[in-house]
């Protein structure tokens, strides 16, 4: 047996919501019996961007905001991997917001976990895009990723959990992994994950979070009613959680990757397998 | 009497011997969509069949239809990789074409002018120019009901002027439109023959000259070699593919988009993927994600896009991620002149991004080198696990005839990529193991027992973040050693000219072939020069410094405003007092004649 790195210890402040997220991920990886060597966890930059160190899998610490395009590249290059992208709300919804929209549009089969704490933890507490009434622009409303996700036609899995509700979170994490691993597309799981040091919202969010299942005739397969219900819940001061939407839509890799031909991640030593095709290209240039 | 001859004005040629011609440049110009490029393509094929060397450059505004567009073709007995000083034949579809290209016409040049859009603006051309005025467009519409066919019509006239045979012209049309049905090729052939008729009815050509295989020029018939005609962009993309490159992510930008288009057409058949990102940040990071999973990956862009990618390039250098990045340099700063050429990103390519990190910048000077460095960059990125730039300039868009690539010669280097068996035999696996050559064994996700952490933060050999000062120094030194370890693979400068000359000239990329021609002409004026074209721009290699040391004085010729290459060479230790810059930054092609003049002026001023 080859010895590999010893998984790191979390570096978060005690009580940080991110512990709950890591716990749920660990739970789900174990519950689904996913081997560490087939798992690639890619993280953003932030306090949230350290989870990849702690679980013994392949891990990659991307640049701030770039976790989604990187994870997309990984998923395309080797669709057999379980690809998990994880980052903060600043990482995903501010500097990485452009990628966020396009990843939902493309629908690659991977899990994207966003740890939403309404703040930039690592840089010491500046307001993040999800904060209502940030300091510099008090009139600004916080960004809601579920609402955005619902508005994108090709989104296929939108869920929200809360670090303070591990039972629900564990189950959402399992479902998200199942969605991506069965090749159904991007599983977005936003976790309300309080920053106890700069924005301690535990009590507030404990009171506000409410599973959409509790709403009359909620249909998580129907974007229109999901949208309407979530707006109404927000208007009455609630944060909708649970499976906000789960449906079917063709994935990025289904259109782009030919599983029979794709050996991209395999070690290829020479062109013996494709000499004829290369010759044909050269022929096209003969004059 | 030809039925169209009344419409045709002409200047009578002075004597009737056809001009023996070993080197002839034809330019076609008009509005985008006029078919300038088609005429050149038709001509290129016909001349290639005669065994002539070809060089072609298009100058096209970024829009498809509209905007001024020109295409130039130089054909010669000897290889020439640039435009000459003069245009011998100008086929102009409008007055603007004359206005823009008139300055390049020589005393004996011929202008074939489409009068459909107005009279020829004579003030832009020399008095001695031989003029053939024909309303191509009007005739094309009148006879063939489509403006579109005026390009074949123009080609017909051109073929007669250049002394091609009917069979040569026909064969070229058949070849160009080989995918069309016989029915659809017909109007093109009709247009060609109309062109023949116009030429025959035109007083500029005598009855004899206006026959098949006659004309104003007499071009040689040479022995045909096994050649291809290819652009720098295509050759670079081809090299990447041949080296096992399978993942490409990009974002449209002139003049790099060709590479994305080329690979998009071909990679899927090889099990590869081409994806267009939402911006250059997405493009390069998608490529990084693929590279980390073991795919050989590349992105390509031009100045503004490469600027956006800078953080990621430094990250690859730090995190030790193999990646190929092509920069098709264009005139900056900022959006600059998107369709004009320059060699102006050297600062960004060599010193861009934050911090010190290992990387390599290759600078090809011909399509053969584009192909070779497409292969080499892919191999080096794997061998040294770092970003490798290919710095292209105008040569990305120029097309050249060259001997066909030897595909059997391509070697694939996987560097220290571990097989599952190798990995299983290791007692421990560290992604950033400190090694003598600085290169650490590389396991990719999916390999049992290879679990590792990749990060752009400073880290210990296990990949865990560390700011320990001893570790920091060890890691920086390890990464720097990688370049030393692959240095023997980096292409040294190409040297030519007079070994004994005191005057040295240094240039890069597309200027190499301009300098070749300039140095031949200087030799005729008894000015001997030695020439050097560095082919690795980062790091600058010792032979370049040595070259400067050996010369009494050195002119560094480049297309930018501040002497970026000269600065690099000086910075690498070449004696600064020996170096003088010759710069061009007007966005135009550098011509051998203007380079000769620039060197002569400098020499006179001594
Ligand atoms: C390009 C770039 N800009 C800024 C930073 C500094 N930075 C590091 S983390 C961070 C914000 C992190 O916030 P979030 O993503 O919400 O993660 P959290 O720490 O709250 O978990 C910033 C701005 C950086 N690393 N890179
Ligand atoms: S600063 Fe906030 S987000 Fe960061 S570890 Fe501490 S509690 Fe968590
Ligand atoms: Mg945050």
Coordinates of N, CA, C and O in Angstrom, one line a residue, chain B residues 5-125:
Chain B
X5 N -15.4 44.9 -75.7 CA -14.2 45.8 -75.7 C -14.5 47.3 -75.7 O -13.7 48.1 -75.3
X6 N -15.7 47.7 -76.1 CA -16.1 49.1 -76.0 C -16.1 49.6 -74.6 O -15.8 50.8 -74.4
X7 N -16.4 48.8 -73.6 CA -16.4 49.2 -72.3 C -15.0 49.4 -71.7 O -14.9 49.8 -70.5
X8 N -14.0 49.0 -72.4 CA -12.7 48.8 -71.8 C -11.7 49.8 -72.2 O -11.6 50.1 -73.4
X9 N -11.2 50.5 -71.2 CA -10.1 51.5 -71.5 C -8.8 50.8 -71.3 O -8.7 49.9 -70.5
X10 N -7.8 51.2 -72.0 CA -6.5 50.6 -71.8 C -5.3 51.5 -72.0 O -5.4 52.5 -72.7
X11 N -4.2 51.0 -71.4 CA -2.9 51.7 -71.7 C -2.1 50.7 -72.5 O -2.1 49.5 -72.1
X12 N -1.5 51.1 -73.6 CA -0.8 50.1 -74.4 C 0.6 49.8 -73.8 O 1.3 50.7 -73.4
X13 N 0.9 48.5 -73.7 CA 2.2 48.1 -73.1 C 3.3 48.5 -74.1 O 3.1 48.5 -75.3
X14 N 4.5 48.8 -73.5 CA 5.6 49.4 -74.4 C 6.2 48.3 -75.2 O 6.4 48.5 -76.4
X15 N 6.6 47.2 -74.7 CA 7.2 46.2 -75.6 C 6.6 44.9 -75.3 O 5.8 44.7 -74.4
X16 N 6.8 44.0 -76.2 CA 6.0 42.8 -76.2 C 6.6 41.5 -75.7 O 6.0 40.4 -75.7
X17 N 7.8 41.6 -75.1 CA 8.4 40.4 -74.5 C 7.8 40.2 -73.1 O 7.8 41.1 -72.3
X18 N 7.3 38.9 -72.8 CA 6.8 38.7 -71.5 C 8.0 38.8 -70.5 O 9.1 38.4 -70.8
X19 N 7.6 39.2 -69.3 CA 8.6 39.4 -68.3 C 8.9 38.1 -67.6 O 8.1 37.5 -67.0
X20 N 10.2 37.6 -67.7 CA 10.6 36.4 -67.0 C 10.5 36.8 -65.5 O 11.1 37.8 -65.1
X21 N 9.9 35.9 -64.8 CA 9.6 36.4 -63.4 C 9.8 35.2 -62.4 O 9.1 34.2 -62.5
X22 N 10.7 35.3 -61.5 CA 11.0 34.3 -60.5 C 10.4 34.6 -59.2 O 10.4 33.9 -58.3
X23 N 9.8 35.8 -59.1 CA 9.3 36.3 -57.8 C 8.2 37.3 -58.1 O 8.5 38.4 -58.5
X24 N 7.0 36.9 -57.9 CA 5.9 37.8 -58.2 C 4.9 37.9 -57.1 O 4.6 36.9 -56.5
X25 N 4.4 39.1 -56.8 CA 3.5 39.3 -55.7 C 2.2 39.9 -56.3 O 2.2 40.9 -57.0
X26 N 1.1 39.2 -56.0 CA -0.2 39.6 -56.4 C -1.1 39.9 -55.2 O -1.1 39.2 -54.2
X27 N -1.7 41.1 -55.3 CA -2.6 41.5 -54.2 C -4.0 41.6 -54.7 O -4.2 42.2 -55.8
X28 N -5.0 41.1 -54.0 CA -6.4 41.3 -54.4 C -7.0 42.0 -53.2 O -6.7 41.7 -52.1
X29 N -7.8 43.1 -53.5 CA -8.4 43.8 -52.4 C -9.7 44.4 -52.8 O -10.0 44.6 -54.0
X30 N -10.5 44.6 -51.8 CA -11.9 45.1 -52.0 C -12.6 45.1 -50.7 O -12.0 45.0 -49.6
X31 N -13.9 45.1 -50.7 CA -14.7 45.0 -49.5 C -14.8 43.6 -49.1 O -14.7 42.7 -50.0
X32 N -14.9 43.3 -47.8 CA -15.0 41.9 -47.3 C -16.2 41.3 -48.1 O -17.2 42.0 -48.2
X33 N -16.0 40.1 -48.5 CA -17.1 39.5 -49.3 C -17.0 39.6 -50.8 O -17.7 39.0 -51.6
X34 N -16.0 40.5 -51.2 CA -15.8 40.6 -52.7 C -15.1 39.4 -53.3 O -15.2 39.3 -54.5
X35 N -14.5 38.6 -52.5 CA -13.9 37.4 -53.0 C -12.4 37.5 -53.2 O -11.8 36.7 -53.9
X36 N -11.8 38.5 -52.5 CA -10.3 38.7 -52.7 C -9.6 37.4 -52.3 O -8.6 37.0 -53.0
X37 N -10.0 36.8 -51.2 CA -9.3 35.6 -50.7 C -9.5 34.4 -51.7 O -8.6 33.7 -52.0
X38 N -10.7 34.3 -52.3 CA -11.0 33.3 -53.3 C -10.0 33.4 -54.5 O -9.4 32.4 -54.9
X39 N -9.9 34.6 -55.0 CA -9.0 34.8 -56.1 C -7.6 34.3 -55.8 O -6.9 33.6 -56.6
X40 N -7.1 34.7 -54.6 CA -5.8 34.3 -54.2 C -5.7 32.8 -54.0 O -4.7 32.2 -54.4
X41 N -6.7 32.2 -53.4 CA -6.7 30.8 -53.3 C -6.6 30.0 -54.6 O -5.9 29.1 -54.8
X42 N -7.4 30.5 -55.6 CA -7.4 29.9 -56.9 C -6.0 30.0 -57.5 O -5.4 29.1 -58.1
X43 N -5.4 31.2 -57.4 CA -4.1 31.5 -58.0 C -3.0 30.6 -57.3 O -2.1 30.0 -57.9
X44 N -3.1 30.5 -55.9 CA -2.1 29.8 -55.2 C -2.1 28.3 -55.6 O -1.0 27.8 -55.8
X45 N -3.2 27.8 -55.8 CA -3.2 26.3 -56.2 C -2.6 26.2 -57.6 O -1.7 25.3 -57.8
X46 N -2.9 27.0 -58.5 CA -2.3 26.9 -59.9 C -0.8 27.1 -59.8 O -0.1 26.3 -60.5
X47 N -0.3 28.0 -59.0 CA 1.1 28.3 -59.0 C 1.8 27.2 -58.3 O 3.0 26.8 -58.6
X48 N 1.2 26.6 -57.3 CA 1.8 25.5 -56.5 C 2.0 24.3 -57.4 O 3.0 23.6 -57.3
X49 N 1.1 24.1 -58.4 CA 1.3 23.0 -59.3 C 2.5 23.2 -60.2 O 3.0 22.2 -60.8
X50 N 3.0 24.4 -60.3 CA 4.2 24.7 -61.0 C 5.5 24.5 -60.2 O 6.6 24.8 -60.6
X51 N 5.2 24.1 -58.9 CA 6.4 24.0 -58.0 C 6.9 25.3 -57.5 O 8.0 25.3 -56.9
X52 N 6.2 26.3 -57.6 CA 6.7 27.6 -57.0 C 6.4 27.6 -55.5 O 5.5 27.0 -55.0
X53 N 7.3 28.3 -54.8 CA 7.1 28.5 -53.3 C 6.0 29.6 -53.2 O 6.0 30.6 -53.9
X54 N 5.2 29.5 -52.2 CA 4.1 30.5 -52.0 C 4.2 31.0 -50.5 O 4.5 30.3 -49.6
X55 N 3.8 32.3 -50.5 CA 3.6 32.9 -49.2 C 2.4 33.8 -49.3 O 2.2 34.5 -50.3
X56 N 1.5 33.7 -48.3 CA 0.2 34.4 -48.5 C -0.1 35.1 -47.1 O 0.0 34.5 -46.1
X57 N -0.6 36.3 -47.2 CA -1.0 37.0 -46.0 C -2.3 37.7 -46.3 O -2.5 38.3 -47.4
X58 N -3.2 37.6 -45.4 CA -4.5 38.2 -45.6 C -4.6 39.4 -44.6 O -4.1 39.3 -43.5
X59 N -5.2 40.4 -45.0 CA -5.4 41.6 -44.1 C -6.9 41.8 -44.2 O -7.4 42.5 -45.1
X60 N -7.6 41.3 -43.2 CA -9.0 41.3 -43.2 C -9.6 42.0 -42.0 O -9.2 41.6 -40.9
X61 N -10.5 42.9 -42.1 CA -11.2 43.5 -41.0 C -12.0 42.4 -40.3 O -12.3 41.3 -40.9
X62 N -12.3 42.5 -38.9 CA -12.8 41.4 -38.2 C -14.3 41.1 -38.6 O -14.8 40.0 -38.2
X63 N -14.9 41.9 -39.4 CA -16.2 41.5 -39.9 C -16.2 40.6 -41.1 O -15.2 40.6 -41.8
X64 N -17.2 39.8 -41.3 CA -17.2 38.8 -42.4 C -17.5 39.6 -43.7 O -16.8 39.4 -44.7
X65 N -18.5 40.4 -43.7 CA -18.9 41.1 -45.0 C -18.7 42.6 -44.6 O -19.1 43.1 -43.6
X66 N -18.1 43.3 -45.6 CA -17.9 44.7 -45.3 C -16.6 44.9 -44.6 O -16.0 44.0 -44.1
X67 N -16.1 46.1 -44.7 CA -14.8 46.4 -44.2 C -13.8 46.1 -45.3 O -14.0 45.2 -46.1
X68 N -12.7 46.8 -45.3 CA -11.7 46.5 -46.4 C -11.0 45.2 -46.2 O -10.6 44.9 -45.0
X69 N -10.8 44.4 -47.2 CA -10.1 43.2 -47.1 C -9.1 43.0 -48.2 O -9.4 43.4 -49.3
X70 N -8.0 42.5 -47.9 CA -7.0 42.3 -48.9 C -6.3 41.0 -48.7 O -6.2 40.5 -47.6
X71 N -5.9 40.3 -49.8 CA -5.1 39.1 -49.7 C -3.9 39.2 -50.6 O -4.0 39.8 -51.7
X72 N -2.8 38.8 -50.1 CA -1.6 38.9 -50.9 C -1.0 37.6 -51.1 O -1.0 36.7 -50.2
X73 N -0.4 37.3 -52.3 CA 0.3 36.1 -52.6 C 1.6 36.4 -53.2 O 1.6 37.1 -54.3
X74 N 2.6 35.9 -52.6 CA 3.9 36.0 -53.3 C 4.3 34.6 -53.7 O 4.3 33.6 -52.9
X75 N 4.7 34.5 -55.0 CA 5.2 33.2 -55.4 C 6.6 33.4 -56.0 O 6.9 34.3 -56.7
X76 N 7.4 32.4 -55.7 CA 8.8 32.6 -56.0 C 9.5 31.3 -56.3 O 9.1 30.2 -55.8
X77 N 10.6 31.4 -57.0 CA 11.5 30.2 -57.3 C 12.1 29.7 -56.0 O 12.2 28.5 -55.7
X78 N 12.6 30.7 -55.2 CA 13.2 30.3 -53.9 C 12.2 30.6 -52.8 O 11.4 31.5 -52.9
X79 N 12.4 29.9 -51.7 CA 11.5 30.1 -50.5 C 11.6 31.5 -50.0 O 12.7 32.1 -49.8
X80 N 10.5 32.2 -49.9 CA 10.4 33.5 -49.3 C 9.2 33.5 -48.3 O 8.1 33.2 -48.6
X81 N 9.6 33.8 -47.0 CA 8.5 33.7 -46.0 C 8.0 35.1 -45.6 O 7.7 35.3 -44.4
X82 N 7.9 36.0 -46.6 CA 7.4 37.3 -46.2 C 7.0 38.0 -47.5 O 7.2 37.5 -48.6
X83 N 6.3 39.1 -47.4 CA 6.0 39.9 -48.6 C 7.2 40.7 -49.1 O 8.0 41.1 -48.3
X84 N 7.3 40.8 -50.4 CA 8.4 41.6 -50.9 C 8.1 43.1 -50.8 O 7.1 43.5 -50.1
X85 N 8.9 44.0 -51.4 CA 8.6 45.4 -51.3 C 7.5 45.8 -52.1 O 6.7 46.7 -51.8
X86 N 7.4 45.2 -53.3 CA 6.4 45.7 -54.3 C 5.3 44.7 -54.5 O 5.4 43.5 -54.3
X87 N 4.2 45.3 -55.0 CA 3.1 44.5 -55.5 C 3.2 44.6 -57.0 O 3.3 45.7 -57.6
X88 N 3.3 43.4 -57.7 CA 3.4 43.4 -59.1 C 2.1 43.5 -59.8 O 1.9 44.2 -60.8
X89 N 1.1 42.8 -59.3 CA -0.2 42.8 -59.8 C -1.2 43.1 -58.7 O -1.3 42.4 -57.7
X90 N -2.0 44.1 -58.9 CA -3.1 44.5 -58.0 C -4.4 44.3 -58.6 O -4.7 44.9 -59.6
X91 N -5.2 43.4 -58.0 CA -6.6 43.2 -58.5 C -7.5 44.0 -57.5 O -7.6 43.6 -56.3
X92 N -8.1 45.0 -58.0 CA -8.8 45.9 -57.1 C -10.3 45.9 -57.4 O -10.7 46.2 -58.5
X93 N -11.1 45.6 -56.3 CA -12.5 45.6 -56.5 C -13.2 47.0 -56.2 O -14.4 47.1 -56.4
X94 N -12.4 47.9 -55.7 CA -12.9 49.3 -55.5 C -11.8 50.3 -55.4 O -10.6 49.9 -55.4
X95 N -12.2 51.5 -55.3 CA -11.2 52.6 -55.2 C -10.3 52.5 -54.0 O -9.1 52.9 -53.9
X96 N -11.0 52.1 -52.9 CA -10.2 52.0 -51.6 C -9.0 51.1 -51.7 O -8.0 51.3 -51.1
X97 N -9.3 50.0 -52.5 CA -8.2 49.0 -52.7 C -7.0 49.7 -53.4 O -5.8 49.4 -53.0
X98 N -7.3 50.6 -54.3 CA -6.2 51.3 -54.9 C -5.5 52.3 -53.9 O -4.3 52.4 -53.9
X99 N -6.4 53.0 -53.2 CA -5.9 54.0 -52.2 C -4.9 53.3 -51.2 O -3.9 53.8 -50.9
X100 N -5.3 52.1 -50.8 CA -4.5 51.4 -49.7 C -3.3 50.8 -50.2 O -2.3 50.6 -49.5
X101 N -3.3 50.3 -51.5 CA -2.2 49.5 -52.0 C -1.4 50.1 -53.0 O -0.4 49.6 -53.4
X102 N -1.9 51.3 -53.5 CA -1.2 52.0 -54.6 C 0.3 52.2 -54.3 O 1.2 52.1 -55.1
X103 N 0.6 52.5 -53.0 CA 1.9 52.9 -52.6 C 2.9 51.7 -52.8 O 4.1 52.0 -52.9
X104 N 2.4 50.5 -52.9 CA 3.4 49.4 -53.1 C 3.6 49.0 -54.6 O 4.4 48.1 -54.9
X105 N 2.9 49.7 -55.5 CA 3.0 49.4 -56.9 C 4.4 49.9 -57.4 O 4.8 51.0 -57.1
X106 N 5.0 49.0 -58.2 CA 6.3 49.4 -58.8 C 6.0 50.0 -60.2 O 4.8 50.1 -60.7
X107 N 7.1 50.5 -60.9 CA 6.9 51.2 -62.1 C 6.3 50.3 -63.2 O 5.5 50.7 -64.0
X108 N 6.5 49.0 -63.1 CA 6.1 48.1 -64.2 C 4.8 47.3 -63.8 O 4.4 46.4 -64.4
X109 N 4.2 47.7 -62.6 CA 3.1 46.9 -62.1 C 1.9 47.0 -62.9 O 1.7 47.9 -63.8
X110 N 1.0 46.0 -62.7 CA -0.3 45.9 -63.4 C -1.4 46.1 -62.4 O -1.4 45.5 -61.4
X111 N -2.4 46.9 -62.8 CA -3.6 47.0 -62.0 C -4.8 46.5 -62.8 O -5.0 46.9 -63.9
X112 N -5.5 45.6 -62.2 CA -6.7 45.1 -62.8 C -7.8 45.6 -61.9 O -8.0 45.3 -60.8
X113 N -8.6 46.5 -62.5 CA -9.6 47.3 -61.7 C -11.0 47.1 -62.1 O -11.4 47.1 -63.3
X114 N -11.8 46.8 -61.1 CA -13.3 46.6 -61.3 C -13.9 48.0 -61.3 O -14.0 48.7 -60.2
X115 N -14.4 48.5 -62.4 CA -14.9 49.8 -62.5 C -16.3 49.9 -62.0 O -16.9 51.0 -62.0
X116 N -16.9 48.8 -61.6 CA -18.4 48.8 -61.2 C -18.7 49.8 -60.1 O -19.8 50.4 -60.1
X117 N -17.8 50.1 -59.2 CA -18.1 51.0 -58.1 C -17.6 52.4 -58.3 O -17.5 53.2 -57.4
X118 N -17.1 52.7 -59.5 CA -16.6 54.0 -59.7 C -15.3 54.0 -60.4 O -14.6 53.0 -60.5
X119 N -14.8 55.2 -60.9 CA -13.6 55.3 -61.7 C -12.4 55.0 -60.9 O -12.4 55.2 -59.6
X120 N -11.3 54.6 -61.5 CA -10.0 54.3 -60.8 C -9.4 55.6 -60.3 O -9.2 56.6 -61.1
X121 N -9.1 55.7 -59.0 CA -8.5 56.9 -58.5 C -7.0 57.0 -58.9 O -6.1 56.4 -58.2
X122 N -6.7 57.6 -60.0 CA -5.3 57.5 -60.6 C -4.2 58.1 -59.7 O -3.1 57.7 -59.9
X123 N -4.6 59.1 -58.9 CA -3.6 59.8 -58.1 C -2.8 58.9 -57.2 O -1.7 59.2 -56.7
X124 N -3.4 57.7 -56.9 CA -2.7 56.8 -55.9 C -1.7 55.8 -56.6 O -1.1 55.0 -55.9
X125 N -1.6 55.9 -57.9 CA -0.7 54.9 -58.6 C 0.3 55.6 -59.5 O 0.0 56.7 -60.0

